[in-house]
Amino acid sequence: MTTRTETHEFKTEVKQLLNLIINSLYSNKEIFLRELISNASDAIDKLRFKAQTEEGILGNDTEFSIRIELDKIKNTLTVTDNGIGMTYDEVLENIGTIAKSGTGAFLEAMAQLNKDNTLTPELIGQFGVGFYSSFIVAEKVTLLTRAAGADKA
């Protein structure tokens, strides 16, 4: 008797799956703003933490901020921070993969550098779904990012 083994990939409609995940996790649509602010806060904390181990990464931008701008004419909401940002590859890896947390990976990497526990970042998002909550209220989401220390986005 021979055993037959086959491997099959799951197929999915990403939009439909994303909608299901988002609506399962978030009961009210306004939660997206909290999630985007949490992501911005984490980006700032990551940069603050990284600046303790990587001299000069802040450049002249040492005052951290999160800005929220509403444009009623264009019907847009913009959340801006001056945190750590992402490289092109990090965007593909973290934003392009649902439930992939850049914060989780960051904490693992920093634990290796922080053997004596003198640096303690307190980061909020570790599940990789907060960004997607913006799709509860938006038809289109634009991400513009520049990694700390890079010249352009």
Coordinates of C-alpha atoms in Angstrom, one line a residue:
M1 CA 0.0 0.0 0.0
T2 CA 1.4 3.4 -1.0
T3 CA 0.7 6.6 0.7
R4 CA 0.1 9.6 -1.5
T5 CA 1.1 13.0 -0.2
E6 CA 0.1 16.3 -1.9
T7 CA 0.7 19.9 -1.0
H8 CA -1.8 22.5 -1.8
E9 CA -1.8 26.3 -1.3
F10 CA -4.8 28.0 0.2
K11 CA -6.3 30.5 -2.1
T12 CA -8.1 33.6 -0.8
E13 CA -9.7 36.8 -1.8
V14 CA -7.4 39.2 0.1
K15 CA -10.0 42.0 0.3
Q16 CA -12.7 39.7 1.6
L17 CA -10.3 38.1 4.1
L18 CA -9.1 41.5 5.3
N19 CA -12.6 42.7 5.7
L20 CA -13.4 39.6 7.8
I21 CA -10.4 40.1 10.0
I22 CA -10.9 43.8 10.5
N23 CA -14.6 43.4 11.3
S24 CA -13.9 40.6 13.7
L25 CA -11.3 42.5 15.6
Y26 CA -12.9 46.0 15.7
S27 CA -16.4 46.5 16.7
N28 CA -16.6 50.3 16.0
K29 CA -15.1 51.9 12.9
E30 CA -13.6 54.9 14.8
I31 CA -11.0 52.5 16.3
F32 CA -8.8 52.9 13.2
L33 CA -7.6 56.3 14.4
R34 CA -6.4 54.8 17.7
E35 CA -4.6 52.2 15.8
L36 CA -2.9 54.6 13.5
I37 CA -1.9 56.8 16.5
S38 CA -0.5 53.7 18.2
N39 CA 1.5 52.8 15.2
A40 CA 2.9 56.4 15.1
S41 CA 3.7 56.2 18.8
D42 CA 5.5 52.9 18.3
A43 CA 7.5 54.4 15.4
I44 CA 8.7 57.3 17.6
D45 CA 9.5 54.9 20.5
K46 CA 11.5 52.7 18.1
L47 CA 13.5 55.7 16.9
R48 CA 14.1 56.9 20.4
F49 CA 15.3 53.5 21.4
K50 CA 17.5 53.1 18.3
A51 CA 19.0 56.5 18.9
Q52 CA 20.4 55.2 22.2
T53 CA 22.4 52.6 20.3
E54 CA 23.0 54.3 17.0
E55 CA 24.6 57.7 17.3
G56 CA 23.5 60.4 14.8
I57 CA 20.3 58.6 13.6
L58 CA 18.1 61.5 14.7
G59 CA 20.0 64.2 12.8
N60 CA 18.5 67.6 13.6
D61 CA 15.0 66.3 14.2
T62 CA 15.0 65.7 17.9
E63 CA 11.5 66.8 18.8
F64 CA 9.1 63.9 18.2
S65 CA 5.6 64.6 17.0
I66 CA 2.4 63.0 15.8
R67 CA 0.1 65.2 13.6
I68 CA -3.4 64.5 12.6
E69 CA -4.8 66.6 9.7
L70 CA -8.4 66.5 8.4
D71 CA -9.0 68.0 4.9
K72 CA -12.8 68.3 4.5
I73 CA -12.5 69.4 0.9
K74 CA -10.4 66.4 -0.2
N75 CA -12.2 64.2 2.3
T76 CA -8.9 62.9 3.7
L77 CA -7.4 62.3 7.1
T78 CA -3.6 62.3 7.3
V79 CA -1.6 60.9 10.3
T80 CA 2.0 61.9 10.3
D81 CA 4.9 61.1 12.6
N82 CA 8.6 61.6 12.6
G83 CA 9.4 58.1 14.0
I84 CA 11.7 55.4 12.6
G85 CA 10.0 55.0 9.2
M86 CA 10.5 52.0 7.0
T87 CA 12.7 51.0 4.1
Y88 CA 11.2 49.7 0.9
D89 CA 11.9 46.1 2.0
E90 CA 10.4 46.7 5.4
V91 CA 7.2 48.0 3.8
L92 CA 7.0 44.9 1.7
E93 CA 7.7 42.6 4.6
N94 CA 5.5 44.3 7.3
I95 CA 2.7 46.0 5.4
G96 CA 2.6 43.5 2.6
T97 CA 2.1 40.6 5.0
I98 CA -1.1 40.6 7.0
A99 CA -0.5 40.0 10.8
K100 CA 3.3 40.5 10.4
S101 CA 4.4 42.8 13.2
G102 CA 7.4 45.1 12.6
T103 CA 7.2 45.8 16.3
G104 CA 7.6 42.1 17.2
A105 CA 10.6 41.8 15.0
F106 CA 12.0 45.0 16.3
L107 CA 11.7 43.8 19.9
E108 CA 13.5 40.6 19.1
A109 CA 16.4 42.5 17.4
M110 CA 16.7 45.0 20.2
A111 CA 16.7 42.2 22.8
Q112 CA 19.9 40.9 21.2
L113 CA 21.6 44.4 21.6
N114 CA 20.2 44.9 25.0
K115 CA 21.6 42.0 27.0
D116 CA 22.0 44.1 30.2
N117 CA 18.4 45.4 30.1
T118 CA 19.4 49.0 30.3
L119 CA 17.1 50.0 27.4
T120 CA 13.4 49.3 27.7
P121 CA 11.2 50.3 24.9
E122 CA 7.4 50.2 25.6
L123 CA 5.8 49.4 22.3
I124 CA 2.0 49.0 21.7
G125 CA 1.5 47.1 18.5
Q126 CA 2.7 43.6 18.2
F127 CA 0.1 41.8 16.2
G128 CA 0.5 43.5 12.7
V129 CA -3.2 44.4 12.1
G130 CA -3.5 48.0 13.3
F131 CA -2.7 49.5 9.9
Y132 CA -5.4 47.5 8.2
S133 CA -8.0 49.0 10.4
S134 CA -7.9 52.1 8.2
F135 CA -9.7 50.1 5.5
I136 CA -12.8 50.1 7.7
V137 CA -13.4 53.7 6.8
A138 CA -11.2 54.3 3.7
E139 CA -11.5 53.3 0.1
K140 CA -7.9 54.2 -0.5
V141 CA -5.0 54.2 1.9
T142 CA -1.6 55.9 1.0
L143 CA 1.5 55.1 2.9
L144 CA 4.5 57.4 2.6
T145 CA 7.5 56.5 4.7
R146 CA 11.2 57.3 4.9
A147 CA 13.5 55.2 7.1
A148 CA 15.3 57.2 9.8
G149 CA 18.7 58.3 8.4
A150 CA 17.7 57.9 4.8
D151 CA 17.7 61.0 2.5
K152 CA 14.3 60.4 0.8
A153 CA 11.1 58.4 1.0

